[in-house]
Coordinates of C-alpha atoms in Angstrom, one line a residue:
X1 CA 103.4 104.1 87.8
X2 CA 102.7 104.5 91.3
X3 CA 104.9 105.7 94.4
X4 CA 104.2 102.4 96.1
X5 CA 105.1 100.2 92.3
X6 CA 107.9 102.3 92.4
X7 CA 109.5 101.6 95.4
X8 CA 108.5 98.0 95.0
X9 CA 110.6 97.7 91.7
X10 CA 113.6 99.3 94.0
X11 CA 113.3 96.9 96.9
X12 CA 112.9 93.5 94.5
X13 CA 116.0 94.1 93.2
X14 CA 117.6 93.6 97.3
X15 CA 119.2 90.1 97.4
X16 CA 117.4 88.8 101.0
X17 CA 114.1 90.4 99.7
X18 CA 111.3 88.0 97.9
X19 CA 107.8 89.2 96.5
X20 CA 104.9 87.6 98.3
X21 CA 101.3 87.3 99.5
X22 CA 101.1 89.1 102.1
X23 CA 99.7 87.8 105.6
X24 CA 96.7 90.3 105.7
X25 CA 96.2 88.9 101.9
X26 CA 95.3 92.5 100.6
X27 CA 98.1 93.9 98.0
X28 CA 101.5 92.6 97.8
X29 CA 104.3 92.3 100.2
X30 CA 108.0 91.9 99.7
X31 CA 109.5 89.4 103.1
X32 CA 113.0 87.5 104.0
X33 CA 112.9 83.6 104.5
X34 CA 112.2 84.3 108.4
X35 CA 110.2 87.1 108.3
X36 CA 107.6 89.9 106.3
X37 CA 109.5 92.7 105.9
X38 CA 107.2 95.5 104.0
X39 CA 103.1 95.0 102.6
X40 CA 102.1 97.6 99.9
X41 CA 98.2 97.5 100.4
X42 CA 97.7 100.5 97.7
X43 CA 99.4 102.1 95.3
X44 CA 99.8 104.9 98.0
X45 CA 100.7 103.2 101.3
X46 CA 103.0 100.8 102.3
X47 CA 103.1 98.8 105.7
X48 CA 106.9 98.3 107.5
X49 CA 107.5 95.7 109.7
X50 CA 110.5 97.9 112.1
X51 CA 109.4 95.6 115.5
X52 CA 108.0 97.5 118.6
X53 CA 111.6 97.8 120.0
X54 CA 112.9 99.6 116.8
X55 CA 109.6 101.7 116.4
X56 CA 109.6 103.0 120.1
X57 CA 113.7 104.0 120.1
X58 CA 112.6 105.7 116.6
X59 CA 108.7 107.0 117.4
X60 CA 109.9 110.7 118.4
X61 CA 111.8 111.2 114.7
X62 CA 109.1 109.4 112.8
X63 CA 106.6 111.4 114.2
X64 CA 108.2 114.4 112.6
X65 CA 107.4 112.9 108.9
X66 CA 104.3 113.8 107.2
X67 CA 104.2 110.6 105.3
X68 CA 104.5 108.1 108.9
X69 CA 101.5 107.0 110.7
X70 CA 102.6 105.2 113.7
X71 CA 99.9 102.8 115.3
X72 CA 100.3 102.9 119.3
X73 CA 101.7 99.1 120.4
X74 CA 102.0 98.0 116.4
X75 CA 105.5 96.5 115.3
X76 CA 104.3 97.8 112.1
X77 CA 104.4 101.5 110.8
X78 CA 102.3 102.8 108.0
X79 CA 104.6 105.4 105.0
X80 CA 102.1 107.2 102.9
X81 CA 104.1 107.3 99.4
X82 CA 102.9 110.3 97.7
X83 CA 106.2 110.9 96.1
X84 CA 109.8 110.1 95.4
X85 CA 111.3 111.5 99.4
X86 CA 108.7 109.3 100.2
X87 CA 110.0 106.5 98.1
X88 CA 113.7 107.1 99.5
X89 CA 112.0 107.4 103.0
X90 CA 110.5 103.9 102.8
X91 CA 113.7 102.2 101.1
X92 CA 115.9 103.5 104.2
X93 CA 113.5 102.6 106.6
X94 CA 113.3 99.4 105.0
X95 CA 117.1 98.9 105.6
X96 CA 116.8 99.4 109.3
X97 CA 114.1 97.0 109.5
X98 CA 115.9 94.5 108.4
X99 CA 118.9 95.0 110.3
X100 CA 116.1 94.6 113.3
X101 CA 114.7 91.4 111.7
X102 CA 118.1 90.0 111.3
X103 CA 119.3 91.4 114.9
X104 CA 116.2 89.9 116.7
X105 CA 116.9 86.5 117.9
X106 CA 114.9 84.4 117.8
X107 CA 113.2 85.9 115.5
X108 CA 109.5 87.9 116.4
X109 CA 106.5 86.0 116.3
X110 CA 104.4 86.9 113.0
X111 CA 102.1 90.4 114.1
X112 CA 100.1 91.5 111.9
X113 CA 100.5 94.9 110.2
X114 CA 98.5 98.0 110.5
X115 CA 95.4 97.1 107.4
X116 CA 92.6 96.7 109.8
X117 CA 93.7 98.9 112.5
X118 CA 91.9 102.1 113.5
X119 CA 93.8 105.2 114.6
X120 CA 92.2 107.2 116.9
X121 CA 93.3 110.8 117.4
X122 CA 94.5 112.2 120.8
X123 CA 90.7 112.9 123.1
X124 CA 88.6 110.8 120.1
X125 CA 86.9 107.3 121.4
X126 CA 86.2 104.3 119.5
X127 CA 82.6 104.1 117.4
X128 CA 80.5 101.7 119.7
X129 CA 78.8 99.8 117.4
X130 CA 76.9 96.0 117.9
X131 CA 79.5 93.2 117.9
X132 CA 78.9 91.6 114.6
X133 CA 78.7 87.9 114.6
X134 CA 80.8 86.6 111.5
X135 CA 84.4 87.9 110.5
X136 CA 82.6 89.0 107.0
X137 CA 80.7 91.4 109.6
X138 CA 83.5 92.0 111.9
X139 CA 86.0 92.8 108.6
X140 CA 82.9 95.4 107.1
X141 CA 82.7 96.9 110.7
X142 CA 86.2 97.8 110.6
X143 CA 86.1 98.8 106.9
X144 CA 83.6 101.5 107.5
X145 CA 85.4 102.9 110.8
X146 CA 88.5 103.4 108.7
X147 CA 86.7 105.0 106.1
X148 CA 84.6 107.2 108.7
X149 CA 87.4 110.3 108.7
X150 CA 90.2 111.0 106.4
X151 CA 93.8 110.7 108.7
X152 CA 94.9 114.2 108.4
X153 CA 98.5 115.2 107.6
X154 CA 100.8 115.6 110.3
X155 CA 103.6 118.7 109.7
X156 CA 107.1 118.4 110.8
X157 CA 107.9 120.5 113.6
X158 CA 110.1 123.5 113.0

C-alpha cells in the first residue's frame, strides 16, 4: 500500500470528506459539498487545496519541508508522500485547509491544482517551444516539460 492509499484511507474516514473525480480527472480526489479539498494524482503525491491567502501566511514554514512544493500564485500545494511524517504532514495540513474552505465566504471560485503546472527553479526560463494547436498537443507539451528535470529535494534549514 502506498503513502498516498494510505493517507487516503485516513482522510475517508473524516465526516465532511467524500471520495471523487477529481477536476483535473487524473487519480482520485477526496472534496466537501462546496469545495475540492485534496487530489492524489500518484501513489506518491498528493495536491491540497489551502487557498492563496492560507498558502502565502504559511509559504515561509512550508518551505522548510522536504516533502512541499509550493507553486508561485497556486491555491494549491503539492506533499510528496514518501512516508508516514509525510502521511501525518498531509492529514494536518488537510485540517487547516478546511478550516480555510469553511472560513472563506463565499466560497473560492474552483482553481485548478498544480497537475499540469511547471515549476521553474530560481534563474531557469521556460522551454520555448511552438504553440501546439489542439489541447491533445498542448497537454503532451506540458507532459514532456514536467518530465524534462527531476524536482530536486529541498532540505529544511537548520
Amino acid at each position: 500500500m502506498t503513502a498516498a492509499h494510505r493517507a487516503m484511507d485516513r482522510l475517508e474516514t473524516w465526516p465532511d470528506l467524500a471520495r471523487g473525480t477529481p477536476s483535473c480527472r487524473v487519480g482520485e480526489a477526496l472534496r466537501t459539498a462546496e469545495s475540492e479539498v485534496v487530489h492524489f494524482h500518484s501513489g506518491r503525491e498528493a495536491d491540497l487545496h489551502l487557498t492563496r491567502a492560507v498558502l502565502g501566511d504559511l509559504l515561509p514554514v512550508l518551505r522548510q519541508s522536504s516533502a512541499i512544493r509550493p507553486f508561485p500564485g497556486a491555491a494549491w500545494v503539492t506533499v510528496l508522500l514518501e512516508c508516514d511524517a509525510d502521511v501525518d504532514l498531509l492529514i494536518s495540513l488537510v485540517s487547516v485547509a478546511l478550516k480555510a474552505l469553511v472560513d472563506t465566504w463565499p466560497h473560492p471560485a474552483p482553481q485548478p491544482c498544480n497537475r499540469f503546472r511547471v515549476l521553474l527553479l530560481p534563474g531557469e526560463r521556460a522551454p520555448v517551444e511552438a504553440a501546439p494547436t489542439t489541447l491533445a498537443a498542448r497537454l503532451g507539451s506540458v507532459r514532456k516539460a514536467v518530465s524534462r528535470r527531476p524536482v530536486p529535494r529541498l532540505r529544511p534549514s537548520a
